[in-house]
Every structure is written in C-alpha cells, then in structure tokens.
Amino acid sequence: VKTQDFKTCTQAAFCRRGRALSARAQENPSWSSPYSIDPSTISVLPGQASFTAGVKSLLYPDVKFGLDVRVHKDGVVRVRMDEVNGLRKHYDEAASWALIAEPDISPEIKWSVGKSDVRAVYGDKKDIEVVVAFQPLKVTLLRDGKEQVVLNGRGLLHMEHFRTKESAEEKLPVEQPQGDDSQVVMQVNSRAWFEGETEDGYWEEQFGSWTDTKPKGPESLSIDISFPNHGHVYGIPQHATRLSLPTTTGENAFYSEPYRLYNADVFEYLADSTMSLYGSIPVMHAHSAASTVAIFNAVGSETWIDVAHPTPRSTETHWISESGILDVFLMPGSTPADVFGQYTRLTGTPALPAHWALAYHQCRWNYVSSDDVRDVQRRFDLEDMPVDVFWLDIEYAEEHKYFIWDKKYFPDPVDMTRDVEAVGRKMVVIVDPHLKRAASYPVYQEAQERGVLVKSPGGSNDYEGWCWSGSAAWVDGFNPESWDWWTSLFKTAPQGDKWTWTESTVDTYIWNDMNEPSVFNGPEISMPRDNVHYGGWEHRDVHNINGMLFHNMTFQALKARSDPPKRPFVLTRSFYAGSQRFGAMWTGDNLGTWEHMAVGVRMVLANNIGGFSFAGSDVGGFFGNPEPEMLVRWYEVGIFSPFFRAHAHIDTKRREPYLLDEPYKGIIRSLLRLRYSMLPVWYTAFREASVTGLPVLRPHYVAFPHDEAGFALDDQYFVGSSGLLVKPICEKGATETSVYLPDDQVYYDYFNHYAYRGAAKGKHVTVPAELEKVPLLIRGGSIISTRERPRRSSPLMKYDPFTLRVALNAAGEAHGELYLDDGVTFSHQDGQFIWREFVATSDKKARGVRISSRNLAAQKPSEAVDGVALATYDIANSFVKEMLGVRVERVVVFGLASKPNKVQAGGRDLYWEFTPGVTASEKRQGTTSVLVVKDPDLSVTSDWEIVVQT
Amino acid sequence: GVEKIHGVAPSLLSRYVAPASDSAPWSCLDGSKTITWAAVNDDYCDCPDGSDEPGTGACPNSMFYCKNEGHIGSLIPSTRVNDGLCEPECCDGSDERLGVCPNVCHEVGAVYREQQTAERKMRSTGSKIRRLYIASAQKEKQKLESQITAAEAEIADLENDVARMKDLIDRTESLSAAALEHKKQSPLYVSFMEHTEALKSLQREYKKRLAREKALGDILDALRRGYNPNYQDMAVLEAVRGWEALARLPHINDVAKDDGEGEQQVITGDEEYEEEEWTAEELEKELDSLLNSDYEALLLEHEKHIGAPTPSSSLLLDLTAYIPDSLLPHYQAFTDTLMAWLEALGIAQGPASADSPDTSKARQAYTNAENSLNAKKQELQRTQEELTRMFDPEWFGSEGEWKRLQGVCLSKDTGDYTYEVCLFDEARQKPNKGGSIQSLGKFASWNAGGGAAVGSPEYYSKQHYTRGTKCWNGPMRSVTVILTCGLENELLSIAEPEKCEYQFKGTTPALCLPPDAQEDKHDEL
C-alpha cells in the first residue's frame, strides 16, 4: 500500500478536531456536554411513539437544533438531530438510500415527559426502557435496568453549525494594540474549552497536491456511543482486521488510528489495519453473554470510529463524520438473531441469489479473446471440473469503453456467450461507472446530453478525471434521470434510435468495479470532495453511498431486461448499508499471501455481520503467483465462502485449476465437487438469510451467544443453520489444527466420520488437516442435504437425487431444512418452491430412529419467502410437479446406537449397510457408526418416514 | 430402469453377464466388492470403482459408452449421463433418458466422413508439399556438400598463401623492426598514441552512453505507450509527461483523444553547432574510420612529409620548375646524388627512411590473407553445421522437412500491431501506427517440456521463441508458435494469454504427414 496516498486522522481536519475534542473531555474532570433539550419545546406526536424537541448549545445560543426520537414497531429507537433554520442544509438523505422504507412507528409505546427527561418503557416483558435526558442531552437504552447503549454519555456530541467565513473571522482572538509584550491580552474565547483555541481547517484543506475548497465550511458531526455492559464490538466493515474489533484509543490501544469509513481503492492493502477499504457499513454490534445490541449510524460522509474498552466488559466508541445529520438507530436485541432481524427490517435482507451464483466463478484479468474463453471452458470440461460462470474483466471493452466489445479479440460476443450458455453456464462482464470521454462512445455521449454526469466544483461543468479509459466522466446515480437511462442501456433488443447493448444476452450478468469511485488522479484515488452531485450535494456528503447507487442501478437494469424478470446478479466492490439487496461483493484486490487469505475469512465474516452475506475474497489472491499448496488452501477457503470466485491480476501467471500438476489438480477437482454437492446447504442458508436477516456465515458469538470463550473467535464458523462447522486452514505446511467446540455435543468429521466430544464449558479438539482435507464437522443434531453427482455446471444438477446425512445428537435426534426453487426467476414469490424439514426422532418403542420429511412450506407459508407473506402454500404447485421424480437416493445416519434389524419406508423393506462404531450418546471419541440406507426411493417433494429399528 | 449392459464399452461386455442364479453375486470390476446383479445399472452407486453403473450417472468415476451406430462409438464421463444435455459425442442420444435426445448419428456420421475426406485430402496435398520440402533439403544437402569440398580446397590454398607471406614478413620485419621502434619513440608519436587511446576510450564510453540512452528511451517509450493507469501511480504519469517533454513527443493520451489523427509529427529540434564541430552523425561515421587508421603507415607517411620540402622552401629551392624539360632527368640524377651525400653526412633527411612501406604493405597483405583464411574456415564450419542441423530432429527434422522454412517470415496484422515470425530466427511485434519494433524472442527450441518425444508430430507442433525485449515491469517477451498441418505457411491468430507471453497459431505443410500415417489416431474420438 502507498500509505501516503490515504489520510490518517491527523490529515483530516474534522477528524483531528473530533479527536482533540475527545482528548479535552478526557482531561477535564468537570466536562459536560453543552447540548441540552429545551423542555418547553417537547412535542409528542399523538398516538405515536415519536416526539420532537428543540436542542440548544451553550456555545452558540443563537443556533437552533431539532431532535426527533421515535420507537419503531419492533422496538428499534431512531434518534435524529439536525440544525434548524441554519445557513444551509446538512445532508439528510443517507438513511433514505439505506432503508427499504420509512419504518413504522409503534402505535402502542407511550412517551412520558418528566422534569428532567422523557421516557418510554416497552417490550414483551416491559424490560426495555429509553431515557432521553434534557441537560445535558443524553439518550440511554436500558434492558432490565442495565444500560445497553448510551448516546452522548461522554459529552462528545457536536454538530458544527453552518457559518460564514467572515463571521467566523470576527471571532478570532485579537491582540490588544497597546500594552507591553509580556502582557498580550487575548480576547476571551468562551468556546475554547469545547471547540479548541483555533479554527483548525475550517475553510480549506490540503492533502498532497489537492486542495479541498470546502465552500460550506465546517459541518462535521461527533457523537460518542457507549456500551457500558458489553465487552465486544463487531461490524463496521470494511476493514482488514479481526472480527472482534481491537481498540484504537485508551491504554495499550491495539491500533493508533481510528477505524475509517471512506470508500477507497487501496492498491495492495494491508492485511492488518484500520484503514478504510472499498465499502462502508456503519453498523456495529455490541455483545456480552447477557445480551446483544447494535447501532446503525446512517451517515454517508467520511467517518472515523475510535473504540476503547475502559474495562474488559465495557466499550466506548466515538464516531466522527465529515458532514450530514445525526441519524442513529439503536437496536435493542437482545440476541444476535434479534439484532439481525432489527437491522434487516431497516435496510433489507440479502437478496436470494440466483442458484447458479452460488456455484464456482472463474475470473481473470483477462481472458483475452472469444477463443480464449472457449478454450478455458473446454479445458474445465476436459478435466471434468465443475464451473458455472466465466468472467470478463476490462480488456473485453474497446479502449475501456464498457459495453463496446473489442472486436479484434471478441469478434463474436453473442456466439461466445451462447457457447458458454449451452452448458448451463453464464457470462459476467464488467461495467464500471467511469465513462470514456470520447465522441465515438455512445454511452458517454448520451450521459452528457442527458446531463447525468457528476459535476466538478461549482457544479456547472462535468467532472473530468482519470481512470482505466483515460479521461473519463462519472455517471451520477443521485440523479433520478440516470436510472431509466441506465436501465435502457441493458436492453438486448434494439430500442429505436437509442443505443442499447444488443451484443449481449439476457443471461449476461454484470460486475461493477471501481465504484468507490476510483479516480486515478484524484485525492485518495477518488473524487474531489467538493465535486457536485444532483441536488447540489457535495461529493463529501454522499461519498460512501455512491458505490451502492451504481450497484443498485445495474441491479434494476438487469431486472428490467427480461419479462418475466430473472434474478439479477451484480457483483460490486463498493458498498454501503443496504447493498445486500442488490447482489454480491468481494473483498477487492487482495494479495496472494497467507495473511491476506486469513484476513479475507475475517472480512467476509464481518460483512456477514454487516448484513451483507453474499461475500467472498479472490481465490488465489489478486496479486502474485501463489504456490500450489497456497492455491489449494485458498480453494478450501473459497468453497466455504458465500461468494466463490477465483480471480487474478493481469501480470500473474495463469492458474486455472486444470493447469496444476497432481496431486493439486485432483484435490481442487474434489474441492469444487464438494462445493457443488453442498449447493443445497448454501441455498437453504440464503433463503433463511433472505427472510430473517440471519447471516449465511455465523461466527461463534452469533451461533452460541452465551459462550464467552467463542466471542473473539473468527477463524472458524458455522454455515447457516446447517450445523456445519468449518475452520479453513490459512497457514503453510499444516497437517492438523485445533477446532473449538462450544457445547456439550458430539461433532462428526464430515469425511472420516470421527466423533469428537465437546464440553459445556467449551473444548478444543485436534482435527486432521492435511492439504486435501478442510476441517469440516457436522454438529450432532443436524441433517445435511447434498447432491453428490458431479456435473459440469449447477443447472445440470436440477433433477439429480439427494443424499441426507443424519448426524444424531446425544439424544438420538436430528433436524435439517431444505429449500429449493427454480433458482432463476421470481416465481418463488408466487409459491413455486419446496421448503422441507427433515427430522430424526428417537423412537423409544421401536428402540430406533424415525426419519421423516415434513412440509415446512405448508406449515409456515408466511415465513417462506422474503418480501411476500404467502397465506397458503399449494402443495401441487408447478415447481413441485416438475420435481416429483427427484428422489432421496441415500440416507446416511451417524451415531446410531446399534445395528438395525430392519429399515423400512411405508412398510417397504429397504436395503442398508451398517458399519459399527462409536455412538452419538457415548462419551468416547472415535469413528462413529454409519448406517447407509440405499435408495429408499422417496421423492424430495413429499412427506415420508423411514423407520430404523434396532 | 435401463438395460444391464447400457453404456458398457464393447471390450468390457464379457464382464457384464447375468450370474447363473439370482442369488449369485456379481463382482465389481476391480474385485473390491460383490453386489447383486439387480444392483447393476440401478442408478445407485455400489462399487467404489463405479463399475456397477456403466449406464447411469450414479457413480462419479465411471465412463459411459455410446454405440453411435452409423457413426463411431465413443466414451464419455458418467458426469454427463442424464444431465439433460445431448452430448455431441453421443449422436445416438443414449446418454439421456429415452426420448430426450434424437438419434442423429446418420447425419453426424455423414458430416464426419465428409470432414474426414476433406481432412485426408488436405493432408495428402499437404504431404506432397512436405515431400517437396524434403526433396529441396536433399538438393540443399548436395549443394552444401559441394560447398564444403570447394571450401576445403580453398582453405588449403589460402593456408599456403598465409604461410608464404608469414615467412616473407618474418624476414622483412626482423630488418625493419628496430628502425620502426626508434621512430615510435618520437614524442609526437607517443603523444599522438595517447590521444588515440583517449579518443578510443571516449568513443567507447560515448557508445555506452548512446546505448544506454537508447535503452532508456525505449523503456520510456514502452512506458509511455503501455503504462497502465491501474498502477494508480502518479509518479508513472509524471515520468511519462517528463519523457514527452524531453523527447518532444505529444502527450500520448492527447493523441488518443484526437481519435484517428494518429501520432503527431515528432518535433525534432535543430541543434546549433560551431563551425568545424562534428555533428552527431559525423561523429558516428567518421570517428571509427579515424580510429581505424594504420598509424604505423601514417608515421612513415609523416617521415616522408617532413622529408619533403615545405611549400615555402619549395618556392626557393625547387628549381625543377625553372629547368627545361630536356634537362630534367640530369638534374634529378644530380640532386639524388647530392641528397644522398647530404643524408650520409647527416645534413638532410631522405624522403623515405629505411624500408617501412614495404613491410607494412606486406603485413597488410598477410593480415588480409589470414582474414580470408579465417573467414573461409568459419564459412566452412557454418556450412558443416548447417548440414548437421539439416537432418537433426531438434532442428530441421530427420528428413530435413523444415529446412525450406528457415528464415521464412509469416506475419499477421491484428489492428494495432503486425506480428511476424521468421521461422528458426526471430519473432517481432511491429506497431502499425509508428513506434519501435519489439523483439518477441529468438528461436530457442521445439516443443520443450511438453513431454512430446523428439521427432514426433506433437514435438513439431510447437516452437518456442524466447529472450525477447524485456517487458516493463514484466518478463522478457516470448512466443510459442503452435502449428498444425495446412496447405499454406501462415499465421492464423495471435494472442497474449499472459503478459508478454504470446501465442501464435499457424499452419504449415511441413506438418502434413501422409494420411495413412495418421489413420489410427483419427478413428478414436
């Protein structure tokens, strides 16, 4: 990384001011916030849990602020504060881009206005209380009388009001003309205790050779948010760091710089740093064994966050933003699942991806021609390695004019795409937001004519910057005009005289890169902050939201491409809160090192915490030439990432898996096949995420929120609710590893069926991890559905049979889910899907186990699909009809107590094999007993029961 | 259900026979397990080797045989059985459930046979051309052999000449060496030699600098044209702009912006020179010849010159101008005698002291003779080498079939560049819009490291050209030329699958073996 390209806190005036404010507060024992509520202005909205109040600052009695506090139906508290009738308007639209809708305010909760505060008590057990104190202004969320979240408890709230440069200058300290040198009398600056002696970087700021003209002057926002009873905080992606965020201030702070959120294209980023990266999700979880809470700070400008633990069981954070209003959501929890529900009700759940998008993606910068693409496909097929998607990076485009094929190398783009589609595969092609300024480029010409480009400071001229295409201009997603126009570009059929992408197919999907935006010759490799967007907002106001809008525009465009629509797939590099609704992200330009491999796992987990589950890192590392061992391990990481794509820089050697020697090639073939066999697990986890907001990857604190020993764990995790626990190996030469088991339960090795025993207090066990073996355990009590017939691509598996792995727990029981739909369209929203539950119960009478298939869809139709609450489920819907012949071909039971004497389904005797071994209820470790039931000939669509009598 | 022998290859049919009784077991082909006959092709994988499911996709590791009656039978991996796609390799449609795929073997077989005929015809024509190449190599061989005989004779003659001259020189030089040595002591000569040495050193350094400057210029040119803004490095942009200013080039992106106007005229500055001063060109040309002067000969010239009357004295002393022609011989005889006397007395210096011109001429002749001998010897060596290489399988093939193509240049215009490979010599990239030609590498070897046996058709299907111009921020450029049989020697496509590593695809008749030699290979699919 070129650290000098990116600001530290001391190089950003507002961050410097924010941290100085915090330092003064620290040093001043009698520090008290100058902000207070004027009780006479409190106005409670009738019938709603919402009130407004006037807020005053001791520092500027003439400046007015307005506070708006609401409690939503689900108990989330929203605290908004803005300057009232100021000189200008603070940017107040960040939340409107992040939220799916304006949340419903609770009609039941009542505010009670007291002498010194306003309070509301709510919750099923009336255990939650919100207290808004008047003087100084302080907002506290309590549960069972314990403080969960406190805003402005440390008095760091500061909203810099708009002012003119002249009025500010008048107030500068003035030297008295007379008097001797030793007695220079300063005009008393009554605000210095709070704001500091000098106006630090109010009106102009330099960074490198760039000047930020700051025409609006100072407008930053500082707020302290404390979690007095929570010792761990997580979230605020994207940073290359641990999942449980290390401290940045206080004694023995782990980092010296605050966590920074300012979407940036960081070349060769560090594997352990608080530097900002490509995306920003300002959501933070605070966790303890007693409860989980979270906050979402809906701000779109650059934000720095300090984290400290005054004690091991408490956390203080300080958020410093460059512009915008205070708009903070307090999520009361009290479990991680509650918090995910609360957050995704605000910003949306992850979109249910197209099924194929969960398969393997093969990318490189660049496949250089149509024939190259065909040859890569041919070689995958020759090696019988599954792959679903081939990607084209920027070199497909003539002079980097996106959409425009370079016909010298891609003379037949549609035929090429059809050749890929013939095997059920897809193409993903890159489209970036910078448009080459060339008269010959219709996309740029149209954008210019329509006036939908970002403007340079002053707002009258189109901004010109430098990117891949050389001189470029940027589409302004904040301009509503740009959306329909962008949608029209993706039409594959001609649209009159308008330019459309006729040299494309409806199964061509899109990769949005460089949308931070990346500008090669701009400050911090991005746009000048004083650039102007639609509505006159400065780039600084919307910077972190910018990438999401471009992603969203492309998502909408793909959705509109066919009728009925297909599920779009759009990969983005830049993102914000809410981006999970539009597709997938990846962790950007990582390095081919073990450190980056390891931190990639953590970054993907952090993204899952941020509500954005569909995440992955470039397999192999973008830069460098990984040795075969590292490449194999990277595939092991990849097959257990929600988004699984191999990618490589243009300067690297080719490293498609078919190029490797044995044993590496064979290992990767098996790993790819393992991923494909588990697609039902991933798809089922994504259904759950899309409805409940629960992440696809679940770190220990999410899966076992009461087990303190797991709170800092971030190198092993669970896949959805499946019960699969994985610990990818990210080090050279490993042959075994230590896996943490959080509970008193049996865990089975997926491959060799070894049964490990956990303990109530948690326990570490040693699991073999030779190169070809990913440490993968099934928690006792789980039923895993897989499809084990290797195919060239996932759509070709559509009618393949299922295998069920029934991993009995100590009580002889197990449970699992399976969700299926056509994987392509939105017909699932009309009830075209299969959602089943497999249950194994211990049958005392038969001294055995009953394994049954039940219809969850019919039981809980309203909880099946995101966005629609189906009243009923038609068990004979056309998707079910299509799948009638799809059977369960094999049932494997782990941990059975003894050899069965009979296995039956519907009175039919079934063929089975039994290998004795350790049973589920024993305390002993060792290879477990395995019962394989051969072809019970049961449909995956219907209810059935298998009875195992022992 | 499917037939028990569905998907079984003919060679294995004997293993798929129903056991005598229903209860008798059937053995997996690898013998690892026995199962019931009913479990064969029941769409459930029982055998670890996959042999119980030859006709379904149940086992991941088996092969499926399609009979393809009317065409040629073929094997496909079981992963493609019952996947909903009609495999082109199974024209009978047997890889999918009944009714999914039509039987198109009749048509496919017809097309295939047509293609085979065309291919065979092409090969047959190509192999005739190849035979011409071989014949030409034979002719070339004879030519070379006669050249060798001739050269050997010439060398014998030259060796005689050299020996004779050497003898002459040895004798003359022993006489004149001492006198010459004495003259070389002259401070003027010594100083002159020092100047010469200094000038030589200066020239050496100058040339080094020139080469270095050119290399730097090339690097910067490459940087200017090829720099990738992804490096996101403003320092690179600065360097490009700096170079453009220094080399007086227009900014590359301004050029690109003007779309199609092409590179602007490079502005060359007219440097000012003092009179008499050498221009860079003169320096280049003249300095070499200056330094290559025979100083000893000049020394002797110098003696002559000093000995001759100065122009001023000639006016007074050279009486010949005033003497009638008829008397001139007498006068000359007289002055000669007089001068001889004067010289003998040490009063005057003769026009030519001692002997040296003769010696130096002799030495020159000797050197020349020796040079031609060496040249001849080298030529002979080259010819011999050429002859050996001609039938060396690692060079021109055991039949010499590639010899005709040595130095034959094939090129392909891809728009921005024209790529060229001169076979067995060098591959190049020529920018079509101006700029310097890059070497993509010199011929290094045939298909190396590909596991192909030396001399096999596969061995001759690839040529490697390596050690081309180094890429900025990358390796030295290299090319793999992939060749197949075709009637023309031509390049079909150019690709750069990895940075600075090129792949040329082309055809040549030299790879066209007679069709019958290929027959066996082609009937397997």
Coordinates of C-alpha atoms in Angstrom, one line a residue, chain A residues 619-862:
Chain A
V619 CA -9.4 -17.2 -4.5
G620 CA -5.7 -17.3 -5.1
G621 CA -5.2 -13.7 -4.2
F622 CA -5.5 -11.0 -6.9
F623 CA -1.8 -10.1 -6.9
G624 CA 1.1 -12.6 -7.0
N625 CA 1.6 -16.2 -8.1
P626 CA 0.6 -18.5 -5.2
E627 CA 2.4 -21.8 -4.9
P628 CA 0.2 -24.9 -5.4
E629 CA -0.2 -25.5 -1.7
M630 CA -1.5 -22.0 -1.1
L631 CA -3.8 -22.2 -4.1
V632 CA -5.3 -25.4 -2.8
R633 CA -5.9 -23.9 0.7
W634 CA -7.4 -20.8 -1.0
Y635 CA -9.9 -23.1 -2.8
E636 CA -10.7 -24.6 0.6
V637 CA -11.5 -21.0 1.9
G638 CA -13.4 -20.3 -1.3
I639 CA -15.7 -23.3 -1.2
F640 CA -16.8 -22.2 2.3
S641 CA -17.4 -18.6 1.3
P642 CA -20.9 -17.5 0.2
F643 CA -19.4 -16.0 -3.0
F644 CA -16.8 -18.2 -4.6
R645 CA -14.7 -16.8 -7.3
A646 CA -11.1 -17.3 -8.5
H647 CA -9.5 -14.1 -9.9
A648 CA -6.0 -13.0 -10.9
H649 CA -4.2 -9.8 -11.9
I650 CA -3.1 -9.4 -15.5
D651 CA 0.6 -9.7 -14.5
T652 CA 0.2 -13.1 -12.9
K653 CA 0.8 -16.5 -14.4
R654 CA -2.3 -18.4 -15.4
R655 CA -3.6 -20.5 -12.6
E656 CA -6.8 -22.1 -13.6
P657 CA -7.1 -25.3 -11.6
Y658 CA -6.7 -27.5 -14.7
L659 CA -3.1 -26.1 -15.1
L660 CA -1.9 -27.6 -11.9
D661 CA 0.0 -30.8 -11.5
E662 CA -1.2 -33.7 -9.4
P663 CA -2.0 -34.1 -6.6
Y664 CA -3.0 -30.4 -6.6
K665 CA -5.3 -30.7 -9.6
G666 CA -7.1 -33.7 -8.3
I667 CA -7.5 -32.0 -4.9
I668 CA -9.1 -28.9 -6.4
R669 CA -11.4 -31.0 -8.5
S670 CA -12.6 -32.7 -5.3
L671 CA -13.0 -29.4 -3.6
L672 CA -15.0 -27.9 -6.4
R673 CA -17.2 -31.0 -6.4
L674 CA -17.6 -30.7 -2.6
R675 CA -18.9 -27.2 -3.1
Y676 CA -21.3 -28.3 -5.8
S677 CA -22.5 -31.2 -3.6
M678 CA -23.3 -28.7 -0.9
L679 CA -25.2 -26.2 -3.0
P680 CA -28.5 -27.2 -1.3
V681 CA -26.9 -26.3 2.0
W682 CA -25.9 -22.8 0.8
Y683 CA -29.1 -22.2 -1.0
T684 CA -31.1 -23.1 2.1
A685 CA -28.9 -20.8 4.2
F686 CA -29.5 -18.0 1.7
R687 CA -33.3 -18.5 1.9
E688 CA -33.1 -18.1 5.7
A689 CA -30.9 -15.0 5.3
S690 CA -33.2 -13.5 2.8
V691 CA -36.2 -13.9 5.1
T692 CA -34.8 -13.5 8.7
G693 CA -31.6 -11.5 8.1
L694 CA -29.5 -14.1 9.9
P695 CA -26.2 -14.3 8.1
V696 CA -25.1 -17.2 6.0
L697 CA -21.8 -17.4 7.8
R698 CA -22.2 -17.4 11.5
P699 CA -19.2 -16.8 13.8
H700 CA -19.4 -18.3 17.3
Y701 CA -20.9 -15.3 19.1
V702 CA -23.8 -15.5 16.7
A703 CA -24.3 -19.2 16.9
F704 CA -23.5 -19.5 20.7
P705 CA -24.1 -16.1 22.1
H706 CA -23.7 -17.2 25.7
D707 CA -20.3 -18.9 25.3
E708 CA -17.8 -16.3 26.2
A709 CA -14.8 -18.4 25.0
G710 CA -16.1 -18.0 21.5
F711 CA -16.6 -14.2 21.4
A712 CA -13.2 -13.5 19.9
L713 CA -13.1 -16.5 17.6
D714 CA -13.0 -15.5 13.9
D715 CA -11.2 -18.3 12.2
Q716 CA -13.9 -20.9 12.3
Y717 CA -17.6 -20.5 11.7
F718 CA -20.9 -22.2 11.0
V719 CA -22.7 -22.3 7.6
G720 CA -26.2 -21.1 8.1
S721 CA -28.3 -23.2 10.4
S722 CA -27.0 -26.4 8.8
G723 CA -24.8 -27.4 11.8
L724 CA -21.7 -27.5 9.6
L725 CA -18.7 -26.0 11.4
V726 CA -15.7 -25.2 9.2
K727 CA -12.2 -24.0 10.0
P728 CA -10.3 -23.2 6.8
I729 CA -6.5 -23.6 7.0
C730 CA -4.6 -20.4 6.2
E731 CA -1.1 -21.4 7.0
K732 CA 1.6 -23.2 5.2
G733 CA 2.5 -26.8 6.0
A734 CA -0.4 -27.6 8.3
T735 CA -1.4 -31.2 8.8
E736 CA -3.8 -30.7 11.7
T737 CA -5.5 -27.9 13.6
S738 CA -7.3 -27.1 16.8
V739 CA -11.0 -26.7 16.5
Y740 CA -13.1 -25.1 19.3
L741 CA -16.3 -27.0 20.2
P742 CA -18.6 -24.6 22.1
D743 CA -21.0 -27.0 23.7
D744 CA -21.6 -30.4 25.2
Q745 CA -22.4 -32.1 21.9
V746 CA -21.0 -34.7 19.5
Y747 CA -19.4 -33.3 16.3
Y748 CA -18.7 -35.6 13.4
D749 CA -15.9 -35.2 11.0
Y750 CA -17.6 -34.8 7.6
F751 CA -15.0 -37.0 5.8
N752 CA -13.8 -39.7 8.1
H753 CA -16.8 -39.8 10.4
Y754 CA -14.7 -39.4 13.6
A755 CA -16.9 -38.4 16.5
Y756 CA -15.5 -35.6 18.7
R757 CA -17.0 -34.6 22.0
G758 CA -17.5 -31.0 23.1
A759 CA -18.0 -29.9 26.7
A760 CA -20.4 -27.5 28.3
K761 CA -17.6 -25.1 29.1
G762 CA -16.2 -25.4 25.5
K763 CA -13.3 -27.6 24.4
H764 CA -10.5 -27.7 21.8
V765 CA -10.0 -30.8 19.8
T766 CA -7.3 -31.6 17.3
V767 CA -8.7 -32.3 13.8
P768 CA -6.6 -33.6 10.9
A769 CA -6.0 -31.0 8.2
E770 CA -3.7 -32.5 5.5
L771 CA -3.7 -30.5 2.3
E772 CA -6.7 -32.3 0.8
K773 CA -8.8 -32.0 3.9
V774 CA -10.7 -29.0 5.1
P775 CA -11.5 -29.3 8.8
L776 CA -15.3 -29.7 8.5
L777 CA -17.5 -31.0 11.3
I778 CA -21.2 -31.7 11.5
R779 CA -22.7 -30.8 14.8
G780 CA -24.7 -33.7 16.3
G781 CA -28.4 -33.0 15.8
S782 CA -28.1 -31.8 12.2
I783 CA -29.4 -33.2 8.9
I784 CA -27.4 -32.1 5.8
S785 CA -28.8 -32.4 2.3
T786 CA -26.4 -32.7 -0.5
R787 CA -26.4 -33.7 -4.2
E788 CA -23.4 -35.9 -4.9
R789 CA -23.4 -36.4 -8.6
P790 CA -20.6 -34.2 -10.2
R791 CA -21.8 -32.2 -13.1
R792 CA -20.2 -29.6 -15.4
S793 CA -22.4 -26.8 -14.1
S794 CA -25.0 -26.4 -11.4
P795 CA -28.1 -26.1 -13.6
L796 CA -27.3 -29.6 -14.9
M797 CA -27.9 -30.9 -11.3
K798 CA -31.5 -29.8 -11.3
Y799 CA -33.0 -33.3 -11.4
D800 CA -30.2 -35.1 -9.5
P801 CA -31.1 -37.0 -6.4
F802 CA -30.3 -36.1 -2.8
T803 CA -28.2 -37.6 -0.1
L804 CA -29.2 -36.9 3.5
R805 CA -26.6 -37.1 6.3
V806 CA -28.4 -37.6 9.6
A807 CA -25.9 -36.7 12.4
L808 CA -27.6 -37.8 15.5
N809 CA -27.1 -35.9 18.7
A810 CA -26.7 -37.4 22.2
A811 CA -30.5 -37.7 22.5
G812 CA -30.6 -39.6 19.2
E813 CA -32.3 -36.8 17.3
A814 CA -31.5 -34.5 14.4
H815 CA -33.1 -31.8 12.3
G816 CA -32.4 -30.1 9.0
E817 CA -34.0 -28.0 6.3
L818 CA -34.0 -27.9 2.5
Y819 CA -35.2 -25.1 0.3
L820 CA -35.5 -25.4 -3.5
D821 CA -37.0 -23.3 -6.2
D822 CA -36.2 -22.8 -9.9
G823 CA -33.2 -20.7 -8.9
V824 CA -33.6 -18.3 -11.7
T825 CA -36.9 -16.4 -11.7
F826 CA -39.0 -14.8 -9.0
S827 CA -41.7 -17.5 -9.3
H828 CA -40.9 -18.4 -5.6
Q829 CA -42.7 -15.3 -4.7
D830 CA -45.8 -16.9 -6.2
G831 CA -45.3 -20.0 -4.1
Q832 CA -43.3 -22.0 -6.6
F833 CA -40.9 -23.7 -4.2
I834 CA -40.1 -26.6 -2.0
W835 CA -39.3 -26.0 1.7
R836 CA -39.0 -29.1 3.8
E837 CA -37.9 -30.1 7.1
F838 CA -36.1 -33.4 7.9
V839 CA -36.5 -34.6 11.4
A840 CA -35.0 -37.6 13.1
T841 CA -36.6 -38.6 16.4
S842 CA -35.7 -41.2 18.8
D843 CA -38.3 -43.9 18.8
K844 CA -38.3 -45.5 22.3
K845 CA -40.9 -48.1 21.3
A846 CA -39.1 -49.4 18.3
R847 CA -35.7 -48.8 20.0
G848 CA -34.7 -47.0 16.9
V849 CA -35.0 -43.8 14.9
R850 CA -37.7 -42.4 12.7
I851 CA -36.5 -40.1 10.0
S852 CA -39.3 -38.1 8.4
S853 CA -39.8 -35.4 5.8
R854 CA -42.3 -32.7 6.6
N855 CA -43.6 -29.8 4.6
L856 CA -42.4 -26.6 6.2
A857 CA -43.8 -24.6 3.3
A858 CA -47.3 -25.7 4.3
Q859 CA -46.7 -25.1 8.0
K860 CA -45.2 -21.6 7.7
P861 CA -46.1 -20.2 4.3
S862 CA -45.8 -16.6 5.5

